[in-house]
Amino acid sequence: MGTNSRISVTDKNLDRLATFLQREIERPFLATQIPDRAHIFHGAYDDNDLTQANLKLAANTLLGMMLGYVEEAPLVMVFEYNAGKKTVVDLASDTHKKKARTVIQSFREQSQRELNTKINKLAASL
């Protein structure tokens, strides 16, 4: 994703956040469904680029939480599924977290096997 598209996604996210906050101040509804300290991402049925960019960002955030460099917090998407109709979607369910842990564990094990193989080859050549 180039700089211009990143700025565009950022601008879109800020616009959607401002609209969301204004509506929630006027008529609270979705805010009660969003856990404290949650990372909030936006998506919309009519803006696939924004939705996909934010899903990618959410996946990177979840991975960061699993690796320990992002503080553990709920991940949710405020998704507009029809004009003016929104819902809150949990992006970090236990299933997602389990999958992320499995991928990380698999990577660790594979890396350890590869390193052991390299060390054993070096030791054998001495």
CSV table of N, CA and C in Angstrom, one decimal:
chain,number,residue,atom,x,y,z
A,1,MET,N,0.9,-1.2,0.0
A,1,MET,CA,0.0,0.0,0.0
A,1,MET,C,0.9,1.2,0.0
A,2,GLY,N,0.7,2.1,-1.0
A,2,GLY,CA,1.6,3.3,-1.1
A,2,GLY,C,1.2,4.3,-0.1
A,3,THR,N,2.0,5.4,-0.1
A,3,THR,CA,1.8,6.5,0.9
A,3,THR,C,0.4,7.2,0.6
A,4,ASN,N,0.1,7.4,-0.6
A,4,ASN,CA,-1.2,8.1,-0.9
A,4,ASN,C,-2.4,7.3,-0.5
A,5,SER,N,-2.3,5.9,-0.7
A,5,SER,CA,-3.5,5.1,-0.3
A,5,SER,C,-3.5,5.0,1.2
A,6,ARG,N,-2.3,5.0,1.9
A,6,ARG,CA,-2.3,5.0,3.3
A,6,ARG,C,-2.9,6.2,3.9
A,7,ILE,N,-2.6,7.4,3.3
A,7,ILE,CA,-3.2,8.6,3.7
A,7,ILE,C,-4.7,8.6,3.5
A,8,SER,N,-5.1,8.1,2.4
A,8,SER,CA,-6.6,8.0,2.1
A,8,SER,C,-7.3,7.1,3.1
A,9,VAL,N,-6.7,6.0,3.5
A,9,VAL,CA,-7.3,5.1,4.5
A,9,VAL,C,-7.3,5.8,5.8
A,10,THR,N,-6.3,6.5,6.2
A,10,THR,CA,-6.2,7.3,7.4
A,10,THR,C,-7.3,8.3,7.4
A,11,ASP,N,-7.4,9.1,6.3
A,11,ASP,CA,-8.5,10.1,6.2
A,11,ASP,C,-9.9,9.5,6.4
A,12,LYS,N,-10.1,8.4,5.7
A,12,LYS,CA,-11.4,7.7,5.7
A,12,LYS,C,-11.7,7.3,7.2
A,13,ASN,N,-10.7,6.7,7.8
A,13,ASN,CA,-10.9,6.2,9.2
A,13,ASN,C,-11.2,7.4,10.1
A,14,LEU,N,-10.5,8.5,10.0
A,14,LEU,CA,-10.8,9.7,10.8
A,14,LEU,C,-12.2,10.2,10.6
A,15,ASP,N,-12.6,10.3,9.3
A,15,ASP,CA,-13.9,10.8,9.0
A,15,ASP,C,-15.0,9.8,9.6
A,16,ARG,N,-14.8,8.5,9.5
A,16,ARG,CA,-15.8,7.6,10.0
A,16,ARG,C,-15.8,7.6,11.5
A,17,LEU,N,-14.6,7.8,12.1
A,17,LEU,CA,-14.6,7.9,13.6
A,17,LEU,C,-15.3,9.2,14.1
A,18,ALA,N,-15.1,10.3,13.4
A,18,ALA,CA,-15.8,11.5,13.7
A,18,ALA,C,-17.3,11.4,13.6
A,19,THR,N,-17.7,10.8,12.5
A,19,THR,CA,-19.2,10.5,12.3
A,19,THR,C,-19.7,9.6,13.4
A,20,PHE,N,-19.0,8.5,13.7
A,20,PHE,CA,-19.4,7.6,14.7
A,20,PHE,C,-19.6,8.2,16.0
A,21,LEU,N,-18.5,9.0,16.4
A,21,LEU,CA,-18.6,9.6,17.7
A,21,LEU,C,-19.7,10.6,17.8
A,22,GLN,N,-20.0,11.4,16.8
A,22,GLN,CA,-21.0,12.4,16.8
A,22,GLN,C,-22.4,11.7,16.9
A,23,ARG,N,-22.6,10.6,16.2
A,23,ARG,CA,-23.9,9.9,16.3
A,23,ARG,C,-24.0,9.2,17.7
A,24,GLU,N,-23.0,8.7,18.2
A,24,GLU,CA,-23.0,8.1,19.5
A,24,GLU,C,-23.3,9.1,20.6
A,25,ILE,N,-22.8,10.3,20.5
A,25,ILE,CA,-23.1,11.4,21.4
A,25,ILE,C,-24.6,11.7,21.4
A,26,GLU,N,-25.1,11.8,20.1
A,26,GLU,CA,-26.5,12.2,20.0
A,26,GLU,C,-27.4,11.0,20.4
A,27,ARG,N,-27.1,9.8,19.9
A,27,ARG,CA,-28.0,8.6,20.2
A,27,ARG,C,-27.1,7.4,20.5
A,28,PRO,N,-26.7,7.3,21.8
A,28,PRO,CA,-25.8,6.1,22.1
A,28,PRO,C,-26.5,4.8,21.8
A,29,PHE,N,-25.8,4.0,21.1
A,29,PHE,CA,-26.3,2.6,20.8
A,29,PHE,C,-25.1,1.6,20.7
A,30,LEU,N,-24.2,1.9,19.7
A,30,LEU,CA,-23.1,0.9,19.5
A,30,LEU,C,-22.0,1.0,20.6
A,31,ALA,N,-21.9,2.2,21.2
A,31,ALA,CA,-20.8,2.3,22.2
A,31,ALA,C,-20.9,1.4,23.3
A,32,THR,N,-22.2,1.0,23.7
A,32,THR,CA,-22.4,0.0,24.8
A,32,THR,C,-21.9,-1.3,24.4
A,33,GLN,N,-21.7,-1.6,23.1
A,33,GLN,CA,-21.3,-2.9,22.7
A,33,GLN,C,-19.8,-3.0,22.5
A,34,ILE,N,-19.1,-1.9,22.7
A,34,ILE,CA,-17.6,-1.8,22.5
A,34,ILE,C,-16.9,-1.9,23.8
A,35,PRO,N,-16.1,-2.9,24.0
A,35,PRO,CA,-15.4,-3.1,25.3
A,35,PRO,C,-14.5,-1.9,25.6
A,36,ASP,N,-14.2,-1.7,26.8
A,36,ASP,CA,-13.2,-0.6,27.2
A,36,ASP,C,-11.9,-1.0,26.6
A,37,ARG,N,-11.1,0.1,26.2
A,37,ARG,CA,-9.8,0.0,25.7
A,37,ARG,C,-9.7,-0.7,24.4
A,38,ALA,N,-10.8,-0.9,23.7
A,38,ALA,CA,-10.8,-1.7,22.4
A,38,ALA,C,-10.1,-0.9,21.3
A,39,HIS,N,-9.5,-1.6,20.4
A,39,HIS,CA,-9.0,-1.0,19.2
A,39,HIS,C,-10.2,-1.1,18.3
A,40,ILE,N,-10.6,0.1,17.7
A,40,ILE,CA,-11.8,0.1,16.9
A,40,ILE,C,-11.4,0.4,15.4
A,41,PHE,N,-11.9,-0.5,14.5
A,41,PHE,CA,-11.6,-0.4,13.1
A,41,PHE,C,-13.0,-0.2,12.4
A,42,HIS,N,-12.9,0.4,11.3
A,42,HIS,CA,-14.2,0.7,10.6
A,42,HIS,C,-14.2,-0.1,9.3
A,43,GLY,N,-15.4,-0.5,8.9
A,43,GLY,CA,-15.7,-1.2,7.6
A,43,GLY,C,-17.0,-0.8,7.1
A,44,ALA,N,-17.2,-1.0,5.8
A,44,ALA,CA,-18.5,-0.6,5.2
A,44,ALA,C,-18.7,-1.4,4.0
A,45,TYR,N,-20.0,-1.7,3.8
A,45,TYR,CA,-20.4,-2.5,2.6
A,45,TYR,C,-20.1,-1.8,1.3
A,46,ASP,N,-20.0,-0.5,1.3
A,46,ASP,CA,-19.8,0.2,0.1
A,46,ASP,C,-18.3,0.7,-0.1
A,47,ASP,N,-17.4,0.3,0.8
A,47,ASP,CA,-16.0,0.7,0.7
A,47,ASP,C,-15.1,-0.5,1.0
A,48,ASN,N,-15.0,-1.4,0.1
A,48,ASN,CA,-14.2,-2.6,0.3
A,48,ASN,C,-12.8,-2.3,0.5
A,49,ASP,N,-12.2,-1.3,-0.1
A,49,ASP,CA,-10.8,-0.9,0.1
A,49,ASP,C,-10.5,-0.6,1.6
A,50,LEU,N,-11.4,0.3,2.1
A,50,LEU,CA,-11.3,0.6,3.5
A,50,LEU,C,-11.4,-0.6,4.4
A,51,THR,N,-12.4,-1.4,4.2
A,51,THR,CA,-12.7,-2.6,5.0
A,51,THR,C,-11.5,-3.5,5.0
A,52,GLN,N,-11.0,-3.8,3.8
A,52,GLN,CA,-9.9,-4.7,3.7
A,52,GLN,C,-8.6,-4.2,4.3
A,53,ALA,N,-8.3,-2.9,4.1
A,53,ALA,CA,-7.2,-2.2,4.8
A,53,ALA,C,-7.3,-2.3,6.3
A,54,ASN,N,-8.5,-2.1,6.8
A,54,ASN,CA,-8.6,-2.2,8.3
A,54,ASN,C,-8.6,-3.6,8.8
A,55,LEU,N,-9.1,-4.6,8.0
A,55,LEU,CA,-8.9,-6.0,8.4
A,55,LEU,C,-7.5,-6.4,8.5
A,56,LYS,N,-6.7,-5.9,7.5
A,56,LYS,CA,-5.3,-6.2,7.5
A,56,LYS,C,-4.6,-5.5,8.7
A,57,LEU,N,-5.0,-4.3,9.0
A,57,LEU,CA,-4.4,-3.6,10.2
A,57,LEU,C,-4.8,-4.4,11.5
A,58,ALA,N,-6.1,-4.8,11.6
A,58,ALA,CA,-6.5,-5.5,12.7
A,58,ALA,C,-5.8,-6.9,12.9
A,59,ALA,N,-5.5,-7.6,11.8
A,59,ALA,CA,-4.7,-8.8,11.8
A,59,ALA,C,-3.3,-8.5,12.3
A,60,ASN,N,-2.7,-7.5,11.9
A,60,ASN,CA,-1.4,-7.1,12.3
A,60,ASN,C,-1.4,-6.7,13.8
A,61,THR,N,-2.4,-6.1,14.2
A,61,THR,CA,-2.6,-5.7,15.7
A,61,THR,C,-2.7,-7.0,16.5
A,62,LEU,N,-3.5,-7.9,16.0
A,62,LEU,CA,-3.7,-9.2,16.8
A,62,LEU,C,-2.4,-9.9,16.8
A,63,LEU,N,-1.7,-10.0,15.8
A,63,LEU,CA,-0.4,-10.6,15.8
A,63,LEU,C,0.6,-9.9,16.7
A,64,GLY,N,0.6,-8.6,16.8
A,64,GLY,CA,1.4,-7.9,17.7
A,64,GLY,C,1.0,-8.2,19.1
A,65,MET,N,-0.2,-8.4,19.4
A,65,MET,CA,-0.7,-8.7,20.8
A,65,MET,C,-0.1,-10.1,21.1
A,66,MET,N,-0.2,-11.0,20.2
A,66,MET,CA,0.2,-12.4,20.4
A,66,MET,C,1.8,-12.5,20.6
A,67,LEU,N,2.5,-11.6,19.9
A,67,LEU,CA,3.9,-11.5,20.1
A,67,LEU,C,4.4,-10.7,21.2
A,68,GLY,N,3.5,-9.9,21.8
A,68,GLY,CA,3.8,-9.2,23.0
A,68,GLY,C,4.2,-7.7,22.8
A,69,TYR,N,4.2,-7.2,21.6
A,69,TYR,CA,4.7,-5.8,21.4
A,69,TYR,C,3.5,-4.9,21.3
A,70,VAL,N,2.3,-5.4,21.3
A,70,VAL,CA,1.1,-4.6,21.3
A,70,VAL,C,0.3,-5.0,22.6
A,71,GLU,N,-0.1,-4.0,23.4
A,71,GLU,CA,-0.8,-4.4,24.6
A,71,GLU,C,-2.1,-5.1,24.3
A,72,GLU,N,-2.4,-6.2,25.0
A,72,GLU,CA,-3.6,-7.0,24.8
A,72,GLU,C,-4.8,-6.1,25.1
A,73,ALA,N,-5.7,-6.1,24.1
A,73,ALA,CA,-7.0,-5.3,24.2
A,73,ALA,C,-8.0,-5.9,23.2
A,74,PRO,N,-9.3,-5.7,23.4
A,74,PRO,CA,-10.2,-6.2,22.4
A,74,PRO,C,-10.1,-5.5,21.1
A,75,LEU,N,-10.4,-6.2,20.0
A,75,LEU,CA,-10.4,-5.7,18.6
A,75,LEU,C,-11.8,-5.8,18.1
A,76,VAL,N,-12.3,-4.7,17.7
A,76,VAL,CA,-13.7,-4.7,17.1
A,76,VAL,C,-13.7,-3.9,15.8
A,77,MET,N,-14.7,-4.2,15.0
A,77,MET,CA,-14.9,-3.4,13.8
A,77,MET,C,-16.4,-2.9,13.9
A,78,VAL,N,-16.5,-1.6,13.7
A,78,VAL,CA,-17.8,-1.0,13.5
A,78,VAL,C,-18.1,-1.1,12.0
A,79,PHE,N,-19.0,-2.0,11.7
A,79,PHE,CA,-19.2,-2.3,10.3
A,79,PHE,C,-20.6,-1.8,9.8
A,80,GLU,N,-20.6,-1.0,8.8
A,80,GLU,CA,-21.8,-0.5,8.2
A,80,GLU,C,-22.2,-1.5,7.2
A,81,TYR,N,-23.3,-2.3,7.5
A,81,TYR,CA,-23.7,-3.3,6.6
A,81,TYR,C,-24.8,-2.9,5.6
A,82,ASN,N,-25.3,-1.7,5.8
A,82,ASN,CA,-26.3,-1.1,5.0
A,82,ASN,C,-26.3,0.4,5.2
A,83,ALA,N,-26.8,1.2,4.4
A,83,ALA,CA,-26.8,2.6,4.5
A,83,ALA,C,-27.3,3.0,5.9
A,84,GLY,N,-26.4,3.6,6.8
A,84,GLY,CA,-26.8,4.1,8.1
A,84,GLY,C,-27.0,3.0,9.1
A,85,LYS,N,-26.8,1.7,8.8
A,85,LYS,CA,-27.0,0.6,9.7
A,85,LYS,C,-25.7,0.0,10.0
A,86,LYS,N,-25.3,0.0,11.3
A,86,LYS,CA,-24.0,-0.5,11.7
A,86,LYS,C,-24.1,-1.5,12.8
A,87,THR,N,-23.1,-2.3,12.9
A,87,THR,CA,-23.0,-3.4,13.9
A,87,THR,C,-21.6,-3.4,14.4
A,88,VAL,N,-21.4,-4.0,15.6
A,88,VAL,CA,-20.0,-4.2,16.1
A,88,VAL,C,-19.6,-5.7,15.9
A,89,VAL,N,-18.5,-5.9,15.3
A,89,VAL,CA,-18.0,-7.2,15.0
A,89,VAL,C,-16.7,-7.5,15.9
A,90,ASP,N,-16.7,-8.6,16.6
A,90,ASP,CA,-15.5,-9.0,17.4
A,90,ASP,C,-14.4,-9.5,16.4
A,91,LEU,N,-13.3,-8.9,16.4
A,91,LEU,CA,-12.2,-9.4,15.5
A,91,LEU,C,-11.2,-10.2,16.2
A,92,ALA,N,-11.3,-10.3,17.5
A,92,ALA,CA,-10.3,-11.0,18.3
A,92,ALA,C,-10.9,-12.1,19.2
A,93,SER,N,-11.8,-12.9,18.6
A,93,SER,CA,-12.4,-13.9,19.3
A,93,SER,C,-11.4,-14.9,19.8
A,94,ASP,N,-11.8,-15.8,20.7
A,94,ASP,CA,-10.8,-16.8,21.2
A,94,ASP,C,-10.4,-17.7,20.0
A,95,THR,N,-11.2,-17.9,19.0
A,95,THR,CA,-10.8,-18.7,17.8
A,95,THR,C,-9.7,-18.0,17.1
A,96,HIS,N,-9.9,-16.7,16.8
A,96,HIS,CA,-8.8,-15.9,16.1
A,96,HIS,C,-7.5,-16.0,16.9
A,97,LYS,N,-7.6,-15.8,18.2
A,97,LYS,CA,-6.4,-15.8,19.1
A,97,LYS,C,-5.7,-17.2,19.0
A,98,LYS,N,-6.5,-18.2,19.1
A,98,LYS,CA,-6.0,-19.6,19.0
A,98,LYS,C,-5.2,-19.8,17.7
A,99,LYS,N,-5.8,-19.4,16.6
A,99,LYS,CA,-5.2,-19.5,15.3
A,99,LYS,C,-3.9,-18.8,15.3
A,100,ALA,N,-3.8,-17.5,15.8
A,100,ALA,CA,-2.6,-16.7,15.8
A,100,ALA,C,-1.5,-17.4,16.6
A,101,ARG,N,-1.9,-17.9,17.8
A,101,ARG,CA,-1.0,-18.7,18.6
A,101,ARG,C,-0.4,-19.9,17.9
A,102,THR,N,-1.3,-20.6,17.2
A,102,THR,CA,-0.9,-21.8,16.5
A,102,THR,C,0.1,-21.5,15.4
A,103,VAL,N,-0.1,-20.4,14.7
A,103,VAL,CA,0.8,-20.0,13.6
A,103,VAL,C,2.2,-19.6,14.2
A,104,ILE,N,2.1,-18.9,15.3
A,104,ILE,CA,3.4,-18.4,16.0
A,104,ILE,C,4.2,-19.6,16.5
A,105,GLN,N,3.5,-20.6,17.1
A,105,GLN,CA,4.1,-21.8,17.7
A,105,GLN,C,4.7,-22.6,16.6
A,106,SER,N,4.0,-22.7,15.5
A,106,SER,CA,4.5,-23.5,14.3
A,106,SER,C,5.7,-22.8,13.8
A,107,PHE,N,5.7,-21.5,13.6
A,107,PHE,CA,6.9,-20.8,13.2
A,107,PHE,C,8.1,-21.0,14.1
A,108,ARG,N,7.9,-20.9,15.4
A,108,ARG,CA,8.9,-21.2,16.4
A,108,ARG,C,9.6,-22.6,16.2
A,109,GLU,N,8.7,-23.6,16.1
A,109,GLU,CA,9.2,-24.9,16.0
A,109,GLU,C,9.9,-25.2,14.7
A,110,GLN,N,9.4,-24.6,13.6
A,110,GLN,CA,10.1,-24.8,12.3
A,110,GLN,C,11.5,-24.1,12.3
A,111,SER,N,11.5,-22.9,12.9
A,111,SER,CA,12.8,-22.1,13.0
A,111,SER,C,13.8,-22.9,13.9
A,112,GLN,N,13.3,-23.5,15.0
A,112,GLN,CA,14.2,-24.2,15.8
A,112,GLN,C,14.8,-25.5,15.1
A,113,ARG,N,13.9,-26.2,14.4
A,113,ARG,CA,14.4,-27.3,13.6
A,113,ARG,C,15.4,-26.9,12.6
A,114,GLU,N,15.2,-25.8,11.9
A,114,GLU,CA,16.1,-25.3,10.8
A,114,GLU,C,17.5,-25.0,11.5
A,115,LEU,N,17.4,-24.3,12.6
A,115,LEU,CA,18.6,-23.9,13.3
A,115,LEU,C,19.4,-25.1,13.8
A,116,ASN,N,18.7,-26.1,14.3
A,116,ASN,CA,19.3,-27.3,14.8
A,116,ASN,C,20.0,-28.0,13.6
A,117,THR,N,19.4,-28.0,12.5
A,117,THR,CA,20.0,-28.7,11.3
A,117,THR,C,21.3,-28.0,10.9
A,118,LYS,N,21.2,-26.6,10.9
A,118,LYS,CA,22.4,-25.9,10.5
A,118,LYS,C,23.6,-26.1,11.5
A,119,ILE,N,23.2,-26.1,12.8
A,119,ILE,CA,24.3,-26.3,13.8
A,119,ILE,C,24.8,-27.7,13.7
A,120,ASN,N,24.0,-28.7,13.5
A,120,ASN,CA,24.5,-30.1,13.4
A,120,ASN,C,25.4,-30.3,12.2
A,121,LYS,N,25.0,-29.6,11.0
A,121,LYS,CA,25.9,-29.6,9.8
A,121,LYS,C,27.2,-29.0,10.1
A,122,LEU,N,27.2,-27.9,10.8
A,122,LEU,CA,28.5,-27.2,11.2
A,122,LEU,C,29.3,-28.1,12.1
A,123,ALA,N,28.7,-28.7,13.1
A,123,ALA,CA,29.4,-29.5,14.0
A,123,ALA,C,30.0,-30.7,13.3
A,124,ALA,N,29.2,-31.3,12.3
A,124,ALA,CA,29.7,-32.5,11.6
A,124,ALA,C,30.9,-32.1,10.7
A,125,SER,N,30.9,-30.9,10.2
A,125,SER,CA,32.0,-30.6,9.3
A,125,SER,C,33.3,-30.2,10.0
A,126,LEU,N,33.3,-30.0,11.3
A,126,LEU,CA,34.5,-29.7,12.1
A,126,LEU,C,35.3,-30.9,12.4
